[in-house]
PDB file of C-alpha atoms in Angstrom:
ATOM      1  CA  UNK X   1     118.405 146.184  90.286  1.00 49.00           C
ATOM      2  CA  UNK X   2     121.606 147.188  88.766  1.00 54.00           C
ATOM      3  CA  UNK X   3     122.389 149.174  85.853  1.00 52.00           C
ATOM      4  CA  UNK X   4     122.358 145.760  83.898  1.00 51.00           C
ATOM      5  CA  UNK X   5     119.524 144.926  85.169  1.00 55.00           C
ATOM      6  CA  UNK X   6     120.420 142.232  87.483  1.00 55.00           C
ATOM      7  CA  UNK X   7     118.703 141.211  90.970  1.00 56.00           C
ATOM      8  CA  UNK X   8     121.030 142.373  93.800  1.00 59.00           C
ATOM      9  CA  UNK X   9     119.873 139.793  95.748  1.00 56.00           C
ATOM     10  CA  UNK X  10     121.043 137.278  93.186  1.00 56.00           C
ATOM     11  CA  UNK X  11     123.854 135.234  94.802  1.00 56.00           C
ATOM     12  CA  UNK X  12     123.093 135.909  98.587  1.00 58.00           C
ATOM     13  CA  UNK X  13     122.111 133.148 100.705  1.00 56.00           C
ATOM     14  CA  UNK X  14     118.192 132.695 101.294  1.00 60.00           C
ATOM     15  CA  UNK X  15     116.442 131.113 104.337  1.00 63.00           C
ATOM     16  CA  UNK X  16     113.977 127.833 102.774  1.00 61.00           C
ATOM     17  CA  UNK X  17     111.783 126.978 105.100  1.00 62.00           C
ATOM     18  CA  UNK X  18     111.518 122.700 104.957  1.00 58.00           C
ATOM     19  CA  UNK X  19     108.882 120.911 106.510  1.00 63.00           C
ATOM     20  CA  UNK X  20     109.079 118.584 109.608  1.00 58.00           C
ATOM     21  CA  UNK X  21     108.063 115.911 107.927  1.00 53.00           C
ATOM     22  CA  UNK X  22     107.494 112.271 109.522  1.00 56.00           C
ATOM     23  CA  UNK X  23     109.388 109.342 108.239  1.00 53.00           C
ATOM     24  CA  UNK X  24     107.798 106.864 105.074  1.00 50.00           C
ATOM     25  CA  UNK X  25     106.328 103.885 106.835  1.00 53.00           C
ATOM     26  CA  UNK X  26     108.663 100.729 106.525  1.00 52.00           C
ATOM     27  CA  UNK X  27     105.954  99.370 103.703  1.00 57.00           C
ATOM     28  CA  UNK X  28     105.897 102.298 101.791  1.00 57.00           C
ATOM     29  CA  UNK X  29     109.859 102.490 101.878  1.00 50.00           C
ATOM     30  CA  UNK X  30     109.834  99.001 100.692  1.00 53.00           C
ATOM     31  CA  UNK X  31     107.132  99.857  97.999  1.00 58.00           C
ATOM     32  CA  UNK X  32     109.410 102.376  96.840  1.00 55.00           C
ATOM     33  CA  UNK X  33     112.376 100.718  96.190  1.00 49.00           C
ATOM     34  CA  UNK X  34     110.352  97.313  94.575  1.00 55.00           C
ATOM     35  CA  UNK X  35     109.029 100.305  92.402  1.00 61.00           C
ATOM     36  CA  UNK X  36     112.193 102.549  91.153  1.00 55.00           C
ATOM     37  CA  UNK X  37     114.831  99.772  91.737  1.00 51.00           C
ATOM     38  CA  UNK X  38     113.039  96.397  90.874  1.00 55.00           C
ATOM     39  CA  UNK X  39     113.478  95.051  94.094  1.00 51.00           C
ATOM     40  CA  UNK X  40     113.843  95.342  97.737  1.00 50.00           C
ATOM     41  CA  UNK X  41     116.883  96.616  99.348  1.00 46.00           C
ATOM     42  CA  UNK X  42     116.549  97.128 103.082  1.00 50.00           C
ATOM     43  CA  UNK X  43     114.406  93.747 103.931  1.00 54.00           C
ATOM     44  CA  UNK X  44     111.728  91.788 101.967  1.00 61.00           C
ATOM     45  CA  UNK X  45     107.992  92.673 103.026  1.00 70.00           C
ATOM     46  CA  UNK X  46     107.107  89.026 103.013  1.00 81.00           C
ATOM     47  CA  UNK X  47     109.827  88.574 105.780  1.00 75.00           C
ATOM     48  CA  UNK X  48     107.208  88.842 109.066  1.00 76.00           C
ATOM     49  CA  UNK X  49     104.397  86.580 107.534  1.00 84.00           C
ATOM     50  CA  UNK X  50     106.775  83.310 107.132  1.00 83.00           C
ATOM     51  CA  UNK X  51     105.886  82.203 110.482  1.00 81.00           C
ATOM     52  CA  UNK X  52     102.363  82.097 109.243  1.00 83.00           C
ATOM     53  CA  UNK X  53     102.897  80.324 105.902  1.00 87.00           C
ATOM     54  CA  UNK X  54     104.815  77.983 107.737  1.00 84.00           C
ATOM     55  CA  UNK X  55     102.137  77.481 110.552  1.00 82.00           C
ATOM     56  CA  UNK X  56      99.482  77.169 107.558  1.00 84.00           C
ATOM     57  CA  UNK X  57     101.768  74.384 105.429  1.00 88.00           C
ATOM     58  CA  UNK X  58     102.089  76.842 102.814  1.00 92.00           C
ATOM     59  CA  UNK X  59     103.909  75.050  99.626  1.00 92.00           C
ATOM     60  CA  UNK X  60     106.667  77.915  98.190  1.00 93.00           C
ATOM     61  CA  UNK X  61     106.492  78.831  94.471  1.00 93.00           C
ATOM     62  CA  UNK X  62     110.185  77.093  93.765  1.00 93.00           C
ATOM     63  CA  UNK X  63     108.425  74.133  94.927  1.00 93.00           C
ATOM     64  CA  UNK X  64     104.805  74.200  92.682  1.00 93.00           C
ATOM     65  CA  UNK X  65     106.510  71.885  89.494  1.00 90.00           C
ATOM     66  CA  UNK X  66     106.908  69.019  92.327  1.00 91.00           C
ATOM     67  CA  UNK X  67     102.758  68.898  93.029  1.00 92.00           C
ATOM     68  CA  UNK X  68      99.969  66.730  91.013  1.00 93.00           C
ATOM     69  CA  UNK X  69      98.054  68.278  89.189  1.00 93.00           C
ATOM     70  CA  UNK X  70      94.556  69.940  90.740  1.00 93.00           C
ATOM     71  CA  UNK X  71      96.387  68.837  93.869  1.00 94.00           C
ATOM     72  CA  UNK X  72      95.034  71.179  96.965  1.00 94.00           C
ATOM     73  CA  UNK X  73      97.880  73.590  98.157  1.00 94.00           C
ATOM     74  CA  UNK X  74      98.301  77.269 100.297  1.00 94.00           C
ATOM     75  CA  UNK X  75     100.600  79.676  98.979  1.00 95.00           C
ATOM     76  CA  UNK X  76     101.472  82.785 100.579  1.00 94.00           C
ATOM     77  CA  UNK X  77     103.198  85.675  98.651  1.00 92.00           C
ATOM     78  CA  UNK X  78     102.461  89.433  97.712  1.00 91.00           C
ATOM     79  CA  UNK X  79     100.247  90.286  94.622  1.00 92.00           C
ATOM     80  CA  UNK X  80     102.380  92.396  92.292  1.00 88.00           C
ATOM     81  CA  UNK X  81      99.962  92.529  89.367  1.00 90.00           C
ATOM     82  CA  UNK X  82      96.304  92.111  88.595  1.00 92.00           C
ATOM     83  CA  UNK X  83      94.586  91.426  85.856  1.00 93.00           C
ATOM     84  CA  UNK X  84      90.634  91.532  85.354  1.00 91.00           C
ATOM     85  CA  UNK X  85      88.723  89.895  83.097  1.00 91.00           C
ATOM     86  CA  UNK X  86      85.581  88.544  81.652  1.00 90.00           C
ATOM     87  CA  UNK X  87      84.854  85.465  81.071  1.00 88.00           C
ATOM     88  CA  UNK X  88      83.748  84.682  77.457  1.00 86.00           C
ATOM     89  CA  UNK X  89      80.799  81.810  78.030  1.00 86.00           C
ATOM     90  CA  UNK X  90      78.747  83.839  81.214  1.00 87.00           C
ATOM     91  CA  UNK X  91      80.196  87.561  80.522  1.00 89.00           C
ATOM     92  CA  UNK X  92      81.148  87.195  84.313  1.00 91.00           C
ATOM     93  CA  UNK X  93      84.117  89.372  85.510  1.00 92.00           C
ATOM     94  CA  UNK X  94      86.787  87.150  87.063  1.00 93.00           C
ATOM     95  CA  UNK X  95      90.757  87.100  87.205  1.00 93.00           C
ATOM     96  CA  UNK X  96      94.088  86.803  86.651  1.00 95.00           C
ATOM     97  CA  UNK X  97      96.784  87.701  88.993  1.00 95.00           C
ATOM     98  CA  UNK X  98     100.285  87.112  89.203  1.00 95.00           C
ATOM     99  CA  UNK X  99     101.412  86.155  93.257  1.00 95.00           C
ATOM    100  CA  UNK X 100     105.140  86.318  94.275  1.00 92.00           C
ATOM    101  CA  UNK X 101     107.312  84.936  97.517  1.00 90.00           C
ATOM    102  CA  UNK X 102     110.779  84.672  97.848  1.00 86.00           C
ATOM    103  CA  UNK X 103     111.283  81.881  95.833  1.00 88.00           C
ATOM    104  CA  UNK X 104     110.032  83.439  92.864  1.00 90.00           C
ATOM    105  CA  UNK X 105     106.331  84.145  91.444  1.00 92.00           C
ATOM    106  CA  UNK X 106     103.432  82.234  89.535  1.00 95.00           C
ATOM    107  CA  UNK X 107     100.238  83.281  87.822  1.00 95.00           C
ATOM    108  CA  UNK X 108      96.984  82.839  89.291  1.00 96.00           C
ATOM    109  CA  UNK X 109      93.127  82.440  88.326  1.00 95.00           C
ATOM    110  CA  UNK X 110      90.484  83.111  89.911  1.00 94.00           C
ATOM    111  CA  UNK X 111      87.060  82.667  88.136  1.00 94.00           C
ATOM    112  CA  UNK X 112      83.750  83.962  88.263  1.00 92.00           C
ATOM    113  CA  UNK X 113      81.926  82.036  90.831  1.00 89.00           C
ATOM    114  CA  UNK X 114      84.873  82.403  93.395  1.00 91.00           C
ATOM    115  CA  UNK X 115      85.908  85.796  91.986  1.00 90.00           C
ATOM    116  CA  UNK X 116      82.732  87.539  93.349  1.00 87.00           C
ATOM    117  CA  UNK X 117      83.027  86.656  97.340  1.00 89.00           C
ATOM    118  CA  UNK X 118      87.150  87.295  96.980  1.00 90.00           C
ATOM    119  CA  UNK X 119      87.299  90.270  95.079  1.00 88.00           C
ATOM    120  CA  UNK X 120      87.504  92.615  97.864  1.00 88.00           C
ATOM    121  CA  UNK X 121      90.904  90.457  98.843  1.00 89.00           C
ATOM    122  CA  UNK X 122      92.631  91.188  95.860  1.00 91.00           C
ATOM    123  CA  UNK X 123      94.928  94.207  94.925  1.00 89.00           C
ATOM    124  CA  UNK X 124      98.463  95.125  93.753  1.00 86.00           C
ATOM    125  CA  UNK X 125     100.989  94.654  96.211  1.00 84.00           C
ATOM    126  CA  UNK X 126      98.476  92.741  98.703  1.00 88.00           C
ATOM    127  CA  UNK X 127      99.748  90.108 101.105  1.00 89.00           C
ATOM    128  CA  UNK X 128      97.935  86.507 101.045  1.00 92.00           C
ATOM    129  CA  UNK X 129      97.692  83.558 101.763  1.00 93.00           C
ATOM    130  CA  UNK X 130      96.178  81.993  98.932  1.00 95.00           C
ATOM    131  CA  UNK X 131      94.325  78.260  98.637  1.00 94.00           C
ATOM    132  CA  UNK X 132      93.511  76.578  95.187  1.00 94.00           C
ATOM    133  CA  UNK X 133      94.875  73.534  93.027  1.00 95.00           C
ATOM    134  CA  UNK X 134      97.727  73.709  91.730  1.00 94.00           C
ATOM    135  CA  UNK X 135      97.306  73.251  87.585  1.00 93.00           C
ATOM    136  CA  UNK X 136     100.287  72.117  84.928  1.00 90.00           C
ATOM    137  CA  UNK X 137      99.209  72.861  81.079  1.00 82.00           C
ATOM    138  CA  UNK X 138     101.643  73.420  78.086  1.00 72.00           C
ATOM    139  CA  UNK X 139     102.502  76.823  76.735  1.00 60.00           C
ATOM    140  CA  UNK X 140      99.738  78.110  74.529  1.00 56.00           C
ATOM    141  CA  UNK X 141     100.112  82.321  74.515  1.00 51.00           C
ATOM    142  CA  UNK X 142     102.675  83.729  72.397  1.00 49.00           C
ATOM    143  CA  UNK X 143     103.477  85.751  75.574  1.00 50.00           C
ATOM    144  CA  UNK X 144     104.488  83.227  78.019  1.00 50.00           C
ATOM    145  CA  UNK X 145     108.056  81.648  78.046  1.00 55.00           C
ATOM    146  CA  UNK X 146     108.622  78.101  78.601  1.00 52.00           C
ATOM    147  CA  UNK X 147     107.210  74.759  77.170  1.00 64.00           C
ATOM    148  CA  UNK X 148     105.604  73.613  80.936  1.00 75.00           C
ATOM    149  CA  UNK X 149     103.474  76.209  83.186  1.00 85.00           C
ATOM    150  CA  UNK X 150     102.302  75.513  87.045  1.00 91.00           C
ATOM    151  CA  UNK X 151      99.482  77.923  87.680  1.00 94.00           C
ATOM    152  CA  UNK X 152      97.202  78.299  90.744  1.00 96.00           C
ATOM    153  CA  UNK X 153      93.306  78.078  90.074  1.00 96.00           C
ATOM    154  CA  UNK X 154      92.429  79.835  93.287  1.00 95.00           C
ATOM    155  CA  UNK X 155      89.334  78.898  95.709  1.00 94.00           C
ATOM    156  CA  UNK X 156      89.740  81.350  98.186  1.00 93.00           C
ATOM    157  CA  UNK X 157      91.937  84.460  99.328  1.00 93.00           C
ATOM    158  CA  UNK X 158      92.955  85.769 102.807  1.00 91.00           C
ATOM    159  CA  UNK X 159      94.340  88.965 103.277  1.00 89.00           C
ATOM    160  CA  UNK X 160      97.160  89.149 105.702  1.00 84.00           C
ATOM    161  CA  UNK X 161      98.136  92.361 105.359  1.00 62.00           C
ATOM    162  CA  UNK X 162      97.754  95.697 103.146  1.00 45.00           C
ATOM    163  CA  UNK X 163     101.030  95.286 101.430  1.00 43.00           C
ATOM    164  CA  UNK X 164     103.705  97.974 100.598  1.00 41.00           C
ATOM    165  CA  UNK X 165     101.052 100.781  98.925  1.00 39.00           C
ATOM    166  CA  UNK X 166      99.491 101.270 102.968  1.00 40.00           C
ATOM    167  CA  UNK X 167     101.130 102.619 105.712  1.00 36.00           C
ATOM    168  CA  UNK X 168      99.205 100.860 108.319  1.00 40.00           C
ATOM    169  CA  UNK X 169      99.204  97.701 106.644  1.00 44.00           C
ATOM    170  CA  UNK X 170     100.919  94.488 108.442  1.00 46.00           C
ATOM    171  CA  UNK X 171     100.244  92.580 111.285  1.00 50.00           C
ATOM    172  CA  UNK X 172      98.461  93.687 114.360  1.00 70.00           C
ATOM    173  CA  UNK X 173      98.817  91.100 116.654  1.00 84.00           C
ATOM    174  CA  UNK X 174     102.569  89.671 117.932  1.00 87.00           C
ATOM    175  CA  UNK X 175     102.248  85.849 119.403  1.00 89.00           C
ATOM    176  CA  UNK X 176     104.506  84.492 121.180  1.00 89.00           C
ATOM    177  CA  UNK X 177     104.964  80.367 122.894  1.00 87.00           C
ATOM    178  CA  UNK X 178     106.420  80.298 126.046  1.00 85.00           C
ATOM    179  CA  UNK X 179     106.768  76.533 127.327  1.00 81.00           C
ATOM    180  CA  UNK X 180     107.324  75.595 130.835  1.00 75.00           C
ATOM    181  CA  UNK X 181     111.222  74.679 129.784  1.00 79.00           C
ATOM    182  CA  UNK X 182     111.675  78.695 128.736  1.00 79.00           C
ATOM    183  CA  UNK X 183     110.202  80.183 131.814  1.00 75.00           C
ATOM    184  CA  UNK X 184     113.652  81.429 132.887  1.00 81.00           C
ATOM    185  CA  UNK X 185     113.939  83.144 129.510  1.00 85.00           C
ATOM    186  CA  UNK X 186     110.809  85.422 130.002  1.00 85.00           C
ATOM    187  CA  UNK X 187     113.151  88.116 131.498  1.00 86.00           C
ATOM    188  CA  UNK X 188     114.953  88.561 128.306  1.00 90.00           C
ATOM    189  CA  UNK X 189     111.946  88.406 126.362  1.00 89.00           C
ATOM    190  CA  UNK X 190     110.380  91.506 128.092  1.00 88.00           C
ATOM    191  CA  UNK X 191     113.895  92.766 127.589  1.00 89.00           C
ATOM    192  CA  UNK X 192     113.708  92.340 123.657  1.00 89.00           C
ATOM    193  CA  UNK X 193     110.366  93.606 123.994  1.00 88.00           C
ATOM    194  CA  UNK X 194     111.600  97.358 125.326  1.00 87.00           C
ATOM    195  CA  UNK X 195     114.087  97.223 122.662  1.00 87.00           C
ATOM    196  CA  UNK X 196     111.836  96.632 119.200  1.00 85.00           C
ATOM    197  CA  UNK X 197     109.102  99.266 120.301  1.00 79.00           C
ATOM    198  CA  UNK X 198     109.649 100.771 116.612  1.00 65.00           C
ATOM    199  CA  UNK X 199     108.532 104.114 115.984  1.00 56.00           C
ATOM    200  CA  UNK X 200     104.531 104.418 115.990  1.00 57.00           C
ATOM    201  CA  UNK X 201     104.172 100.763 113.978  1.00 62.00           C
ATOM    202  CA  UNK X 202     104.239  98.827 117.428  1.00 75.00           C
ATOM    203  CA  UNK X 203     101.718  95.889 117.567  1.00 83.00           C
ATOM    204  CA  UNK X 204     100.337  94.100 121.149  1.00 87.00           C
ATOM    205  CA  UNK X 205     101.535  91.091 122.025  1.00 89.00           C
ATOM    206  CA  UNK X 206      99.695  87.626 123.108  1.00 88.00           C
ATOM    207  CA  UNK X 207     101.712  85.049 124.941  1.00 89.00           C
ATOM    208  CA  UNK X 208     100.664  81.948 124.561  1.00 87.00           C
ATOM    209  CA  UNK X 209     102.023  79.444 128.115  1.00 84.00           C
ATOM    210  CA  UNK X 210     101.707  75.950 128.894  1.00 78.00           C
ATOM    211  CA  UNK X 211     101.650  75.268 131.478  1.00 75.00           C
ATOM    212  CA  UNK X 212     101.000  71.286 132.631  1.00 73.00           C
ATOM    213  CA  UNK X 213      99.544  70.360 129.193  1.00 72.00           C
ATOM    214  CA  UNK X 214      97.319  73.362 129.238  1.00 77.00           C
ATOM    215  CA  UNK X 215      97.336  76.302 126.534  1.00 80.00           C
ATOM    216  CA  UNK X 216      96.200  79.942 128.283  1.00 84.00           C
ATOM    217  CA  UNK X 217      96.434  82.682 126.351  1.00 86.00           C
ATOM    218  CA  UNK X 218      97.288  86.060 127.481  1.00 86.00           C
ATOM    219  CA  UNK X 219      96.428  89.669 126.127  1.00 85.00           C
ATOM    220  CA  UNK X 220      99.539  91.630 127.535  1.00 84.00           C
ATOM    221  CA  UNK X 221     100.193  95.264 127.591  1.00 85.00           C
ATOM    222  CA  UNK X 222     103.619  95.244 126.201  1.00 85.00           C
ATOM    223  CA  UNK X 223     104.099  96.457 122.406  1.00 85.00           C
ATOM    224  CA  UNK X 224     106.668  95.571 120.069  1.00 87.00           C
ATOM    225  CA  UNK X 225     107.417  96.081 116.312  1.00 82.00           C
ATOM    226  CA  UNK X 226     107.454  92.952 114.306  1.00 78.00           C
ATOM    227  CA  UNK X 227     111.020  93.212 111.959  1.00 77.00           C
ATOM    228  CA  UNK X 228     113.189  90.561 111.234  1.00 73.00           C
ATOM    229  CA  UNK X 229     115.512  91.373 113.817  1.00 80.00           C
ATOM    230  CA  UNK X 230     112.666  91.126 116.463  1.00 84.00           C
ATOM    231  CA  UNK X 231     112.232  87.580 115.397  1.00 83.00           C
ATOM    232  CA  UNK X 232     115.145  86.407 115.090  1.00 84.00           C
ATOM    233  CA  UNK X 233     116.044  87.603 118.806  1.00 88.00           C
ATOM    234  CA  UNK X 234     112.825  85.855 119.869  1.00 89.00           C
ATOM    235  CA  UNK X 235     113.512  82.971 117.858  1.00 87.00           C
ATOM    236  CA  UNK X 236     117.213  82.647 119.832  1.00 88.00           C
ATOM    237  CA  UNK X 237     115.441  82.990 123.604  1.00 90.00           C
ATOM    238  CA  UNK X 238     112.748  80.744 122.553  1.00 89.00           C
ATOM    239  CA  UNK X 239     113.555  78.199 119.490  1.00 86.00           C
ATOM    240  CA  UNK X 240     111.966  78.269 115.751  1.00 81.00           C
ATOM    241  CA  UNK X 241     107.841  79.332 115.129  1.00 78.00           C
ATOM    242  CA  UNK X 242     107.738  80.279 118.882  1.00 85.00           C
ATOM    243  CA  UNK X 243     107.042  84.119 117.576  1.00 85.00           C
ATOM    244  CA  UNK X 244     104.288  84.621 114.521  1.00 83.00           C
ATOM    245  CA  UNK X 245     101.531  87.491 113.826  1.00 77.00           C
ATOM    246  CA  UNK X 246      98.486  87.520 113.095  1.00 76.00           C
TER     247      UNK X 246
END
């Protein structure tokens, strides 16, 4: 030290040692910005499952005012709250969640006699596929807006991926159709393939030929990373819900 008592190494440059860290998972990125921001900025998580809601008829959320009521539906989406409860008559636990797409979101309940073989299904920021009635009543809380409300009175849950909170949550499995008409296209397929391997979040892929009326499946050992991008090449090669995970 100096004379004023100062640090003489105050002001000189100093060597920080940083960490080799690996990169945030594409779901925890996602979960991250959907946390500090409100919403997603680099793609939407539900993006890779819409070739499954699709494949399972799944009814969007913007579209639940146009259904009867206790008419059966799907709905896929991501859980972004959960509620438990118990029920007052049996002292049962049970539930209310609130499930969102891309549309926009809707509240859910599930009670006690369904609640105890799906509880394990449901958690914040969970991706399902969800199948219930769908069920209009009138406003009655002081905390819900609106004179109408479409809810889901769910019957059962299936998970479809870990959602934005787990690093190895999304799809393991990448299908892909390939009809007699595409053969020619298989080339550039394999091509796309190489080029989506992703960085430690590839997935195997299945192809799925027919070939004279006749559906063979095939476990391949090529890997790919499901994104948006990947499908929408695959999608170009091979025409719409030709690619989907499961």
């Amino acid at each position: 030290m100096d004379m004023f008592g100062e640090d003489e190494n105050i002001g000189k440059a100093q060597d920080i040692a940083i960490p080799d860290l690996p990169e945030f998972p594409r779901d925890q990125i996602l979960g991250f910005e959907r946390e500090l921001l409100g919403l997603y900025i680099s793609e939407h998580p539900l993006q890779t499952y819409i070739p499954r809601f699709e494949r399972s008829n799944a009814v969007r959320v913007i579209d639940l005012s146009g259904m009867a009521d206790r008419q059966e539906i799907q709905v896929g989406g991501i859980i972004t709250s959960v509620k438990p409860f118990t029920a007052k008559k049996s002292g049962e636990p049970m539930c209310f969640f609130t499930l969102e797409d891309m549309t926009g979101s809707v509240a859910c309940t599930i009670f006690p006699h369904v609640f105890e073989s799906q509880k394990q299904h449901i958690g914040k920021d969970k991706v399902v596929l969800l199948r219930g009635k769908a069920s209009h009543r009138d406003r009655m809380r002081d905390d819900e807006e609106g004179g109408h409300i479409v809810e889901i009175l769910v019957d059962e849950v299936t998970p479809l991926g870990s959602g934005a909170s787990n690093a190895n949550s999304g799809p393991h499995t990448i299908h892909i159709r390939l009809d007699e008409t595409k053969r020619h296209a298989f080339r550039f397929v394999h091509e796309t393939l190489e080029q989506h391997r992703g960085n430690g979040e590839a997935q195997e892929v299945r192809l799925h030929v027919l070939d004279r009326g006749q559906n063979h499946t095939l476990k391949t050992p090529m890997l790919a990373e499901y994104t948006e991008s990947f499908r929408s090449a695959i999608e170009r090669l091979l025409g719409k819900q030709t690619v989907w995970v499961e």
